[in-house]
mmCIF file of C-alpha atoms and ligand atoms in Angstrom:
data_model
loop_
_atom_site.group_PDB
_atom_site.id
_atom_site.type_symbol
_atom_site.label_atom_id
_atom_site.label_comp_id
_atom_site.label_asym_id
_atom_site.label_seq_id
_atom_site.Cartn_x
_atom_site.Cartn_y
_atom_site.Cartn_z
ATOM 1 C CA MET A 1 0.000 0.000 0.000
ATOM 2 C CA SER A 2 2.605 2.562 -0.946
ATOM 3 C CA ALA A 3 1.668 5.738 -2.728
ATOM 4 C CA ASN A 4 4.732 5.469 -4.993
ATOM 5 C CA ASN A 5 2.846 4.787 -8.233
ATOM 6 C CA SER A 6 -0.049 7.006 -7.351
ATOM 7 C CA PRO A 7 -0.557 10.357 -9.118
ATOM 8 C CA GLN A 8 0.277 13.513 -7.184
ATOM 9 C CA VAL A 9 -2.816 15.592 -6.465
ATOM 10 C CA ARG A 10 -1.215 18.754 -5.121
ATOM 11 C CA SER A 11 -4.321 20.947 -5.302
ATOM 12 C CA PRO A 12 -8.000 20.093 -4.784
ATOM 13 C CA PRO A 13 -9.316 18.453 -7.989
ATOM 14 C CA MET A 14 -11.695 20.551 -10.099
ATOM 15 C CA GLY A 15 -14.210 19.280 -12.619
ATOM 16 C CA TRP A 16 -17.828 18.674 -13.513
ATOM 17 C CA ASN A 17 -19.894 15.590 -12.603
ATOM 18 C CA THR A 18 -23.057 14.318 -14.324
ATOM 19 C CA TRP A 19 -25.020 13.288 -11.209
ATOM 20 C CA ASN A 20 -26.779 16.458 -10.073
ATOM 21 C CA ALA A 21 -27.872 17.526 -13.547
ATOM 22 C CA TYR A 22 -28.669 14.114 -15.105
ATOM 23 C CA SER A 23 -29.004 11.607 -12.269
ATOM 24 C CA TRP A 24 -29.587 8.076 -13.623
ATOM 25 C CA ASN A 25 -30.724 9.179 -17.104
ATOM 26 C CA VAL A 26 -27.273 10.256 -18.315
ATOM 27 C CA THR A 27 -26.310 9.292 -21.890
ATOM 28 C CA GLU A 28 -23.110 9.428 -23.894
ATOM 29 C CA LEU A 29 -24.584 12.289 -25.912
ATOM 30 C CA ASP A 30 -25.060 14.273 -22.688
ATOM 31 C CA VAL A 31 -21.421 13.628 -21.815
ATOM 32 C CA ARG A 32 -20.195 14.732 -25.249
ATOM 33 C CA ASN A 33 -22.311 17.864 -25.049
ATOM 34 C CA ALA A 34 -20.993 18.560 -21.562
ATOM 35 C CA ALA A 35 -17.406 18.197 -22.820
ATOM 36 C CA ASP A 36 -18.067 20.724 -25.585
ATOM 37 C CA ALA A 37 -19.819 23.057 -23.157
ATOM 38 C CA LEU A 38 -16.992 22.922 -20.605
ATOM 39 C CA VAL A 39 -14.681 24.230 -23.321
ATOM 40 C CA GLU A 40 -17.061 26.810 -24.825
ATOM 41 C CA THR A 41 -18.183 28.306 -21.510
ATOM 42 C CA GLY A 42 -14.654 28.763 -20.185
ATOM 43 C CA PHE A 43 -14.977 26.165 -17.394
ATOM 44 C CA ARG A 44 -12.052 24.104 -18.661
ATOM 45 C CA ASP A 45 -9.797 27.128 -18.856
ATOM 46 C CA ALA A 46 -10.828 28.202 -15.341
ATOM 47 C CA GLY A 47 -9.481 24.854 -14.058
ATOM 48 C CA TYR A 48 -12.491 22.487 -14.198
ATOM 49 C CA GLU A 49 -10.517 19.703 -15.899
ATOM 50 C CA TYR A 50 -12.200 16.401 -14.899
ATOM 51 C CA LEU A 51 -15.437 15.375 -16.577
ATOM 52 C CA VAL A 52 -16.772 12.664 -14.271
ATOM 53 C CA VAL A 53 -19.512 10.298 -15.472
ATOM 54 C CA ASP A 54 -21.337 9.218 -12.317
ATOM 55 C CA ASP A 55 -23.672 6.252 -11.786
ATOM 56 C CA CYS A 56 -25.540 4.455 -14.617
ATOM 57 C CA TRP A 57 -22.944 4.409 -17.407
ATOM 58 C CA MET A 58 -22.768 0.613 -17.053
ATOM 59 C CA ALA A 59 -25.176 -2.196 -17.980
ATOM 60 C CA GLU A 60 -27.277 -3.475 -15.106
ATOM 61 C CA GLU A 61 -25.284 -6.698 -14.986
ATOM 62 C CA LEU A 62 -21.603 -7.506 -15.318
ATOM 63 C CA ALA A 63 -20.413 -9.853 -18.106
ATOM 64 C CA ASP A 64 -19.942 -13.543 -17.221
ATOM 65 C CA ASP A 65 -16.243 -12.996 -16.510
ATOM 66 C CA GLY A 66 -17.067 -10.169 -14.068
ATOM 67 C CA SER A 67 -16.020 -7.325 -16.349
ATOM 68 C CA PHE A 68 -18.039 -4.157 -16.839
ATOM 69 C CA ARG A 69 -20.202 -3.674 -19.920
ATOM 70 C CA ASN A 70 -21.357 -0.239 -21.027
ATOM 71 C CA HIS A 71 -25.078 0.541 -20.771
ATOM 72 C CA PRO A 72 -26.409 -0.785 -24.108
ATOM 73 C CA GLU A 73 -28.944 1.985 -24.821
ATOM 74 C CA ASN A 74 -27.441 5.023 -23.140
ATOM 75 C CA PHE A 75 -23.735 4.427 -23.868
ATOM 76 C CA PRO A 76 -23.808 2.378 -27.107
ATOM 77 C CA ALA A 77 -20.460 3.571 -28.475
ATOM 78 C CA GLY A 78 -18.621 2.416 -25.352
ATOM 79 C CA ILE A 79 -16.459 4.154 -22.806
ATOM 80 C CA ALA A 80 -13.120 4.121 -24.681
ATOM 81 C CA ASP A 81 -14.716 6.100 -27.497
ATOM 82 C CA LEU A 82 -16.162 8.604 -25.040
ATOM 83 C CA VAL A 83 -12.844 8.961 -23.218
ATOM 84 C CA ASP A 84 -11.188 9.847 -26.538
ATOM 85 C CA TYR A 85 -13.814 12.486 -27.215
ATOM 86 C CA VAL A 86 -13.255 14.044 -23.776
ATOM 87 C CA HIS A 87 -9.457 13.877 -24.040
ATOM 88 C CA ASP A 88 -9.575 15.476 -27.490
ATOM 89 C CA ARG A 89 -11.121 18.529 -25.854
ATOM 90 C CA GLY A 90 -8.294 18.899 -23.376
ATOM 91 C CA LEU A 91 -10.244 17.434 -20.468
ATOM 92 C CA LYS A 92 -9.640 14.420 -18.235
ATOM 93 C CA PHE A 93 -12.139 11.580 -17.843
ATOM 94 C CA GLY A 94 -13.621 10.376 -14.563
ATOM 95 C CA ILE A 95 -15.732 7.259 -14.036
ATOM 96 C CA TYR A 96 -17.810 5.793 -11.193
ATOM 97 C CA SER A 97 -18.246 2.480 -9.435
ATOM 98 C CA SER A 98 -19.042 1.205 -5.943
ATOM 99 C CA ALA A 99 -17.201 -0.776 -3.246
ATOM 100 C CA GLY A 100 -20.153 -3.123 -2.935
ATOM 101 C CA THR A 101 -22.076 -5.578 -5.081
ATOM 102 C CA GLU A 102 -24.150 -2.762 -6.623
ATOM 103 C CA THR A 103 -24.064 0.958 -7.316
ATOM 104 C CA CYS A 104 -26.603 3.198 -5.582
ATOM 105 C CA ALA A 105 -28.819 2.952 -8.683
ATOM 106 C CA GLY A 106 -28.677 -0.866 -8.485
ATOM 107 C CA HIS A 107 -26.231 -1.715 -11.290
ATOM 108 C CA GLU A 108 -23.689 -4.452 -10.556
ATOM 109 C CA ALA A 109 -20.452 -2.946 -9.231
ATOM 110 C CA SER A 110 -16.866 -3.740 -8.251
ATOM 111 C CA LEU A 111 -16.638 -5.673 -4.957
ATOM 112 C CA GLY A 112 -14.606 -8.813 -5.756
ATOM 113 C CA ASN A 113 -13.774 -7.608 -9.281
ATOM 114 C CA GLU A 114 -11.472 -4.727 -8.383
ATOM 115 C CA GLN A 115 -8.456 -5.754 -10.463
ATOM 116 C CA ARG A 116 -10.478 -6.569 -13.569
ATOM 117 C CA HIS A 117 -12.287 -3.245 -13.347
ATOM 118 C CA ALA A 118 -9.140 -1.202 -12.654
ATOM 119 C CA GLU A 119 -7.613 -2.774 -15.775
ATOM 120 C CA GLN A 120 -10.660 -1.860 -17.835
ATOM 121 C CA PHE A 121 -10.492 1.725 -16.589
ATOM 122 C CA ALA A 122 -6.792 1.912 -17.469
ATOM 123 C CA GLU A 123 -7.337 0.432 -20.952
ATOM 124 C CA TRP A 124 -10.072 2.943 -21.659
ATOM 125 C CA GLY A 125 -7.800 5.824 -20.592
ATOM 126 C CA VAL A 126 -9.713 6.806 -17.446
ATOM 127 C CA ASP A 127 -8.001 9.430 -15.252
ATOM 128 C CA TYR A 128 -10.203 9.499 -12.116
ATOM 129 C CA LEU A 129 -12.414 7.032 -10.227
ATOM 130 C CA LYS A 130 -15.231 8.003 -7.873
ATOM 131 C CA TYR A 131 -15.788 4.910 -5.739
ATOM 132 C CA ASP A 132 -19.128 4.794 -3.902
ATOM 133 C CA ASN A 133 -20.340 2.786 -0.913
ATOM 134 C CA CYS A 134 -23.596 1.162 -2.092
ATOM 135 C CA GLY A 135 -24.575 -2.474 -2.514
ATOM 136 C CA ASP A 136 -23.918 -5.450 -0.271
ATOM 137 C CA HIS A 137 -20.525 -5.289 1.468
ATOM 138 C CA ARG A 138 -20.245 -9.052 2.041
ATOM 139 C CA ASP A 139 -19.262 -8.396 5.651
ATOM 140 C CA ARG A 140 -16.037 -6.666 4.643
ATOM 141 C CA ASP A 141 -15.219 -3.455 6.464
ATOM 142 C CA ALA A 142 -14.744 -0.142 4.696
ATOM 143 C CA ILE A 143 -10.957 -0.034 4.943
ATOM 144 C CA ASP A 144 -10.671 -3.515 3.440
ATOM 145 C CA ARG A 145 -13.081 -2.738 0.584
ATOM 146 C CA TYR A 146 -11.471 0.609 -0.291
ATOM 147 C CA ALA A 147 -7.943 -0.804 0.030
ATOM 148 C CA ALA A 148 -8.823 -3.528 -2.502
ATOM 149 C CA MET A 149 -9.534 -0.923 -5.188
ATOM 150 C CA GLY A 150 -6.610 1.273 -4.079
ATOM 151 C CA GLU A 151 -4.233 -1.659 -4.578
ATOM 152 C CA ALA A 152 -5.809 -2.558 -7.935
ATOM 153 C CA LEU A 153 -5.363 1.017 -9.189
ATOM 154 C CA GLU A 154 -1.747 0.960 -8.004
ATOM 155 C CA ARG A 155 -1.063 -2.133 -10.095
ATOM 156 C CA VAL A 156 -2.354 -0.783 -13.421
ATOM 157 C CA ASP A 157 -0.107 1.164 -15.746
ATOM 158 C CA ARG A 158 -1.990 4.438 -15.586
ATOM 159 C CA ASP A 159 -2.283 7.349 -13.147
ATOM 160 C CA ILE A 160 -5.841 7.302 -11.838
ATOM 161 C CA VAL A 161 -6.966 9.720 -9.137
ATOM 162 C CA TYR A 162 -8.862 7.767 -6.458
ATOM 163 C CA SER A 163 -11.912 9.519 -5.003
ATOM 164 C CA ILE A 164 -13.362 7.643 -2.014
ATOM 165 C CA CYS A 165 -17.118 8.197 -1.658
ATOM 166 C CA GLU A 166 -17.802 6.524 1.693
ATOM 167 C CA TRP A 167 -19.924 9.449 3.003
ATOM 168 C CA GLY A 168 -17.758 9.893 6.117
ATOM 169 C CA ASN A 169 -19.347 6.878 7.829
ATOM 170 C CA ASN A 170 -16.084 5.302 9.015
ATOM 171 C CA GLU A 171 -13.904 8.423 9.309
ATOM 172 C CA PRO A 172 -12.127 7.993 5.938
ATOM 173 C CA TRP A 173 -9.935 11.031 6.705
ATOM 174 C CA ARG A 174 -8.052 8.702 9.103
ATOM 175 C CA TRP A 175 -7.317 5.955 6.549
ATOM 176 C CA GLY A 176 -7.943 7.445 3.086
ATOM 177 C CA ARG A 177 -4.259 8.127 2.391
ATOM 178 C CA ASN A 178 -3.283 4.633 3.550
ATOM 179 C CA VAL A 179 -5.508 3.033 0.914
ATOM 180 C CA ASP A 180 -4.023 5.338 -1.747
ATOM 181 C CA GLY A 181 -7.046 7.650 -1.829
ATOM 182 C CA HIS A 182 -6.541 11.245 -2.946
ATOM 183 C CA LEU A 183 -9.849 12.610 -1.659
ATOM 184 C CA TRP A 184 -12.700 11.272 0.435
ATOM 185 C CA ARG A 185 -16.251 12.363 1.033
ATOM 186 C CA THR A 186 -16.697 13.634 4.583
ATOM 187 C CA THR A 187 -20.476 13.801 4.653
ATOM 188 C CA GLY A 188 -23.755 12.569 3.155
ATOM 189 C CA ASP A 189 -25.103 13.632 -0.240
ATOM 190 C CA ILE A 190 -25.529 17.340 -0.834
ATOM 191 C CA LEU A 191 -29.011 18.471 -1.911
ATOM 192 C CA ALA A 192 -29.822 21.616 -3.940
ATOM 193 C CA LYS A 193 -31.090 23.435 -0.854
ATOM 194 C CA TRP A 194 -29.880 25.644 1.981
ATOM 195 C CA LYS A 195 -30.883 23.338 4.862
ATOM 196 C CA ARG A 196 -32.221 19.813 5.056
ATOM 197 C CA SER A 197 -35.777 19.286 6.268
ATOM 198 C CA GLU A 198 -37.008 16.606 8.636
ATOM 199 C CA ASP A 199 -38.835 14.932 5.743
ATOM 200 C CA ASP A 200 -35.679 14.254 3.739
ATOM 201 C CA GLU A 201 -34.888 10.542 3.885
ATOM 202 C CA PHE A 202 -31.230 11.387 3.451
ATOM 203 C CA GLY A 203 -29.040 14.183 2.215
ATOM 204 C CA LEU A 204 -27.841 17.501 3.578
ATOM 205 C CA GLY A 205 -28.268 21.159 2.746
ATOM 206 C CA VAL A 206 -25.353 23.510 2.155
ATOM 207 C CA VAL A 207 -25.378 24.934 5.681
ATOM 208 C CA ASP A 208 -25.638 21.460 7.235
ATOM 209 C CA ILE A 209 -22.424 20.445 5.462
ATOM 210 C CA ILE A 210 -20.677 23.696 6.446
ATOM 211 C CA ASP A 211 -21.451 22.854 10.089
ATOM 212 C CA GLU A 212 -20.328 19.232 9.807
ATOM 213 C CA MET A 213 -17.030 20.230 8.225
ATOM 214 C CA ASP A 214 -16.230 22.150 11.401
ATOM 215 C CA GLU A 215 -17.866 19.901 13.989
ATOM 216 C CA ARG A 216 -16.076 16.781 12.736
ATOM 217 C CA ASP A 217 -12.747 18.479 13.526
ATOM 218 C CA ILE A 218 -11.037 17.057 10.442
ATOM 219 C CA ALA A 219 -9.031 20.001 9.092
ATOM 220 C CA GLY A 220 -5.815 18.419 10.410
ATOM 221 C CA TYR A 221 -6.180 15.484 8.005
ATOM 222 C CA HIS A 222 -6.598 17.684 4.938
ATOM 223 C CA GLY A 223 -3.948 18.809 2.479
ATOM 224 C CA PRO A 224 -2.019 18.005 -0.698
ATOM 225 C CA ASN A 225 -2.695 14.428 -1.892
ATOM 226 C CA GLY A 226 -5.414 13.870 0.699
ATOM 227 C CA TRP A 227 -8.459 16.108 0.519
ATOM 228 C CA ASN A 228 -11.609 16.197 2.635
ATOM 229 C CA ASP A 229 -14.496 16.311 0.145
ATOM 230 C CA PRO A 230 -17.761 17.947 1.290
ATOM 231 C CA ASP A 231 -19.419 16.751 -1.976
ATOM 232 C CA MET A 232 -20.204 18.345 -5.318
ATOM 233 C CA LEU A 233 -21.314 21.899 -5.947
ATOM 234 C CA GLN A 234 -25.030 22.614 -6.273
ATOM 235 C CA VAL A 235 -24.485 26.169 -7.561
ATOM 236 C CA GLY A 236 -26.913 26.661 -10.472
ATOM 237 C CA ASN A 237 -29.187 23.778 -9.415
ATOM 238 C CA GLY A 238 -32.619 23.760 -7.795
ATOM 239 C CA PRO A 239 -35.992 22.014 -7.610
ATOM 240 C CA ASP A 240 -35.932 21.087 -11.322
ATOM 241 C CA SER A 241 -32.512 19.443 -11.332
ATOM 242 C CA ALA A 242 -32.577 15.696 -12.040
ATOM 243 C CA GLN A 243 -31.117 14.837 -8.623
ATOM 244 C CA SER A 244 -33.726 17.008 -6.856
ATOM 245 C CA GLN A 245 -36.450 15.089 -8.653
ATOM 246 C CA SER A 246 -35.201 11.795 -7.223
ATOM 247 C CA GLU A 247 -37.332 10.121 -4.574
ATOM 248 C CA GLY A 248 -36.997 11.084 -0.951
ATOM 249 C CA PHE A 249 -36.115 14.766 -1.310
ATOM 250 C CA THR A 250 -38.163 17.896 -0.883
ATOM 251 C CA VAL A 251 -36.366 20.606 -2.801
ATOM 252 C CA ASP A 252 -39.224 23.075 -2.984
ATOM 253 C CA GLN A 253 -37.539 26.431 -3.475
ATOM 254 C CA PRO A 254 -34.610 27.661 -5.545
ATOM 255 C CA PHE A 255 -31.415 28.838 -3.880
ATOM 256 C CA ARG A 256 -31.148 32.564 -3.332
ATOM 257 C CA GLU A 257 -28.191 34.189 -5.030
ATOM 258 C CA ALA A 258 -26.629 34.942 -1.630
ATOM 259 C CA GLU A 259 -26.909 31.271 -0.662
ATOM 260 C CA GLN A 260 -25.104 30.188 -3.817
ATOM 261 C CA ARG A 261 -22.273 32.634 -3.153
ATOM 262 C CA THR A 262 -22.101 31.352 0.431
ATOM 263 C CA HIS A 263 -21.924 27.756 -0.848
ATOM 264 C CA PHE A 264 -19.068 28.506 -3.258
ATOM 265 C CA SER A 265 -17.203 30.754 -0.787
ATOM 266 C CA PHE A 266 -17.164 28.007 1.852
ATOM 267 C CA TRP A 267 -16.036 25.295 -0.564
ATOM 268 C CA CYS A 268 -13.150 27.619 -1.505
ATOM 269 C CA LEU A 269 -12.371 28.381 2.151
ATOM 270 C CA PHE A 270 -12.349 24.617 2.808
ATOM 271 C CA ALA A 271 -9.938 24.034 -0.127
ATOM 272 C CA ALA A 272 -12.566 21.502 -1.185
ATOM 273 C CA PRO A 273 -12.547 19.629 -4.488
ATOM 274 C CA LEU A 274 -14.655 21.802 -6.833
ATOM 275 C CA MET A 275 -16.910 19.454 -8.798
ATOM 276 C CA ALA A 276 -19.594 21.508 -10.485
ATOM 277 C CA GLY A 277 -22.898 19.787 -11.224
ATOM 278 C CA ASN A 278 -24.939 22.496 -12.919
ATOM 279 C CA ASP A 279 -26.831 21.935 -16.156
ATOM 280 C CA LEU A 280 -24.429 23.325 -18.739
ATOM 281 C CA ARG A 281 -27.256 23.615 -21.324
ATOM 282 C CA GLU A 282 -28.892 26.315 -19.218
ATOM 283 C CA LEU A 283 -25.979 28.297 -17.845
ATOM 284 C CA ASP A 284 -27.224 31.619 -16.458
ATOM 285 C CA GLU A 285 -24.974 34.607 -15.821
ATOM 286 C CA THR A 286 -25.052 34.342 -12.004
ATOM 287 C CA THR A 287 -24.019 30.689 -12.036
ATOM 288 C CA ARG A 288 -21.232 31.395 -14.493
ATOM 289 C CA GLU A 289 -20.007 34.398 -12.541
ATOM 290 C CA ILE A 290 -19.898 32.468 -9.248
ATOM 291 C CA LEU A 291 -18.310 29.261 -10.525
ATOM 292 C CA LEU A 292 -15.709 31.036 -12.668
ATOM 293 C CA ASP A 293 -14.625 33.666 -10.143
ATOM 294 C CA GLU A 294 -10.822 33.713 -10.339
ATOM 295 C CA ASP A 295 -10.229 35.206 -6.884
ATOM 296 C CA ALA A 296 -12.428 32.608 -5.181
ATOM 297 C CA ILE A 297 -10.854 29.747 -7.142
ATOM 298 C CA ALA A 298 -7.362 31.025 -6.237
ATOM 299 C CA ILE A 299 -8.317 30.763 -2.543
ATOM 300 C CA ASP A 300 -9.523 27.198 -3.118
ATOM 301 C CA GLN A 301 -6.350 26.255 -4.984
ATOM 302 C CA ASP A 302 -3.939 28.036 -2.632
ATOM 303 C CA PRO A 303 -0.664 26.050 -2.446
ATOM 304 C CA LEU A 304 -0.870 25.505 1.326
ATOM 305 C CA GLY A 305 -4.102 23.527 0.864
ATOM 306 C CA ILE A 306 -5.456 24.398 4.310
ATOM 307 C CA GLN A 307 -9.098 23.754 5.272
ATOM 308 C CA GLY A 308 -10.605 26.874 6.868
ATOM 309 C CA THR A 309 -12.257 26.649 10.271
ATOM 310 C CA ARG A 310 -14.664 28.618 12.468
ATOM 311 C CA ASP A 311 -13.127 31.308 14.700
ATOM 312 C CA GLU A 312 -16.130 33.030 16.284
ATOM 313 C CA THR A 313 -19.889 32.591 16.714
ATOM 314 C CA ASP A 314 -22.265 35.274 18.001
ATOM 315 C CA GLY A 315 -25.887 34.267 17.409
ATOM 316 C CA ASP A 316 -26.399 34.304 13.641
ATOM 317 C CA ARG A 317 -23.016 35.983 13.057
ATOM 318 C CA GLU A 318 -19.971 33.821 12.380
ATOM 319 C CA VAL A 319 -16.332 34.386 11.437
ATOM 320 C CA TRP A 320 -14.327 31.730 9.570
ATOM 321 C CA SER A 321 -10.812 31.858 8.139
ATOM 322 C CA LYS A 322 -7.791 30.050 6.797
ATOM 323 C CA ARG A 323 -4.168 30.856 6.234
ATOM 324 C CA LEU A 324 -2.933 31.296 2.651
ATOM 325 C CA ALA A 325 0.543 31.117 1.166
ATOM 326 C CA GLY A 326 2.605 34.308 1.412
ATOM 327 C CA GLY A 327 1.377 35.202 4.908
ATOM 328 C CA GLU A 328 -2.098 36.065 3.693
ATOM 329 C CA CYS A 329 -5.442 34.913 4.979
ATOM 330 C CA ALA A 330 -8.982 34.279 3.667
ATOM 331 C CA VAL A 331 -11.893 35.366 5.867
ATOM 332 C CA ILE A 332 -15.624 34.692 5.687
ATOM 333 C CA LEU A 333 -18.203 36.683 7.654
ATOM 334 C CA LEU A 334 -21.399 34.565 7.576
ATOM 335 C CA ASN A 335 -24.933 35.691 8.383
ATOM 336 C CA ARG A 336 -27.146 32.660 9.130
ATOM 337 C CA GLY A 337 -30.145 34.814 10.016
ATOM 338 C CA ASP A 338 -33.143 36.142 8.086
ATOM 339 C CA GLU A 339 -32.224 39.853 8.162
ATOM 340 C CA PRO A 340 -29.091 41.700 7.000
ATOM 341 C CA VAL A 341 -26.634 42.307 9.863
ATOM 342 C CA ASP A 342 -23.340 44.071 10.494
ATOM 343 C CA ILE A 343 -20.516 41.662 11.320
ATOM 344 C CA GLU A 344 -17.205 42.823 12.691
ATOM 345 C CA THR A 345 -14.011 41.027 13.626
ATOM 346 C CA SER A 346 -10.294 41.789 13.625
ATOM 347 C CA VAL A 347 -7.099 40.436 12.118
ATOM 348 C CA GLU A 348 -6.059 39.280 15.599
ATOM 349 C CA THR A 349 -9.096 37.023 15.771
ATOM 350 C CA VAL A 350 -8.712 35.329 12.402
ATOM 351 C CA ASP A 351 -5.936 32.886 11.647
ATOM 352 C CA LEU A 352 -3.563 35.492 10.257
ATOM 353 C CA HIS A 353 0.136 34.790 10.582
ATOM 354 C CA LEU A 354 1.409 38.297 10.075
ATOM 355 C CA PRO A 355 3.903 40.063 12.320
ATOM 356 C CA ASP A 356 2.100 42.024 15.073
ATOM 357 C CA ASP A 357 3.768 45.295 14.146
ATOM 358 C CA VAL A 358 2.488 45.487 10.558
ATOM 359 C CA GLY A 359 -0.126 48.048 11.574
ATOM 360 C CA SER A 360 -1.880 48.229 8.233
ATOM 361 C CA TYR A 361 -3.520 45.450 6.240
ATOM 362 C CA ALA A 362 -4.765 45.235 2.647
ATOM 363 C CA VAL A 363 -8.239 43.762 2.179
ATOM 364 C CA THR A 364 -9.779 42.561 -1.094
ATOM 365 C CA ASP A 365 -13.482 41.747 -1.211
ATOM 366 C CA VAL A 366 -13.659 38.619 -3.383
ATOM 367 C CA TRP A 367 -17.209 39.188 -4.640
ATOM 368 C CA SER A 368 -17.209 42.965 -5.213
ATOM 369 C CA GLY A 369 -13.539 43.294 -6.158
ATOM 370 C CA GLU A 370 -13.221 46.352 -3.862
ATOM 371 C CA GLU A 371 -9.878 46.917 -2.145
ATOM 372 C CA TRP A 372 -9.032 48.955 0.955
ATOM 373 C CA THR A 373 -6.625 49.096 3.878
ATOM 374 C CA THR A 374 -7.435 48.638 7.553
ATOM 375 C CA ASP A 375 -5.555 48.965 10.821
ATOM 376 C CA GLY A 376 -7.033 45.627 11.915
ATOM 377 C CA SER A 377 -10.817 45.829 11.864
ATOM 378 C CA LEU A 378 -12.690 43.634 9.358
ATOM 379 C CA GLU A 379 -16.362 44.431 8.945
ATOM 380 C CA ALA A 380 -19.269 44.297 6.513
ATOM 381 C CA THR A 381 -23.037 44.421 6.291
ATOM 382 C CA VAL A 382 -23.997 40.897 5.268
ATOM 383 C CA ASP A 383 -27.261 39.754 3.616
ATOM 384 C CA SER A 384 -29.443 37.009 5.047
ATOM 385 C CA HIS A 385 -27.735 33.618 4.406
ATOM 386 C CA GLY A 386 -24.920 35.567 2.751
ATOM 387 C CA VAL A 387 -21.232 36.107 3.289
ATOM 388 C CA ALA A 388 -18.531 38.712 2.978
ATOM 389 C CA PHE A 389 -15.470 36.938 1.594
ATOM 390 C CA PHE A 390 -12.104 38.688 2.028
ATOM 391 C CA ARG A 391 -8.458 38.111 1.195
ATOM 392 C CA VAL A 392 -6.266 39.886 3.762
ATOM 393 C CA GLY A 393 -2.516 40.536 3.742
ATOM 394 C CA ALA A 394 0.082 43.064 4.817
ATOM 395 C CA ALA A 395 -0.518 46.478 3.200
HETATM 396 C C1 LIG B 401 -24.476 8.150 -3.927
HETATM 397 C C2 LIG B 401 -23.356 9.183 -3.986
HETATM 398 C C3 LIG B 401 -23.755 10.293 -4.924
HETATM 399 C C4 LIG B 401 -24.031 9.734 -6.318
HETATM 400 C C5 LIG B 401 -25.089 8.638 -6.239
HETATM 401 C C6 LIG B 401 -25.222 7.869 -7.540
HETATM 402 O O1 LIG B 401 -25.627 8.654 -3.357
HETATM 403 O O2 LIG B 401 -23.069 9.672 -2.706
HETATM 404 O O3 LIG B 401 -22.742 11.276 -4.985
HETATM 405 O O4 LIG B 401 -22.826 9.216 -6.843
HETATM 406 O O5 LIG B 401 -24.773 7.680 -5.241
HETATM 407 O O6 LIG B 401 -26.170 6.833 -7.464
#
């Protein structure tokens, strides 16, 4: 179980995944169109390089020898052909399977066939595997099941990024690196909503995941080659998205714009993998502006790879921060309440590693682009469910 043959994943992976927009109805035509759209809309050039085909690309049953077969109606041309199409557009190709007998949509999956499947992925030219936790586990524990695929990927002659999707059930941040994982889901499935409701059979809203990322106290496990993954982005999605239409959810109102900026700001503060899941056929200006914001993405991709944490709570007002390379710092002022509020903190409170005697600090507001200097106070009026998102350094 050495990481010697494993690819280096020095910054949080960025890409686009089919699940939230297409759910189990995805087809190879959708994937081709998404590849074209990622290029035309500027997503690829902003860093979204992996196109990940989630559940349902495979036939319902494996072949007699245990190998995967492509879904006969929805992926008739086969995966190798699709990988070529994606590679030809300067993107990398991600695929999906599960560390159980079946995927979450009930197609036969990889438990017991890890080596055969890893070899198929390598032959097809796959660059990334999202490995889920559904199906029967045949009494094998999570570490054993995820190590089996980690070892299989190590043995094939291709660099394949290994994304562990175990939902945080068995604290994968403790063992993900040891099974050659490069990222691991920390939490349950994200829904296209601010907060989960009691009626949801499973799934979490954006603010539920933000809380769990802090309460689980996992920032110490996070960094280059081993990333905590709070799940895909729901920016641009809502009640009509294919995933929202799946059984068991009540996504009854669209995100507010402020909520979407909050969602993206926190994923960047967390140095989270940025896997967009919006419908690229209906890309509106707000979604594009949020997901392609260079200053926010730079905070996500900062070379230190630190996961931001909560510094202060005062009722609905919260202050979060993380250190950046070059002695700078990213700060979020969050308003969880229903009315706009003033939030104020100071550079001494946030995790800023600047000399005490600097005296003057330069602040850039990520979302407005405004710049100013301060002697230490950081403050803003923040909308309901919104954030102020700052980069702070010595003036
Ligand atoms: C699980 C995963 C999701 C998605 C679906 C596909 O719920 O957590 O991210 O991959 O399965 O069925």
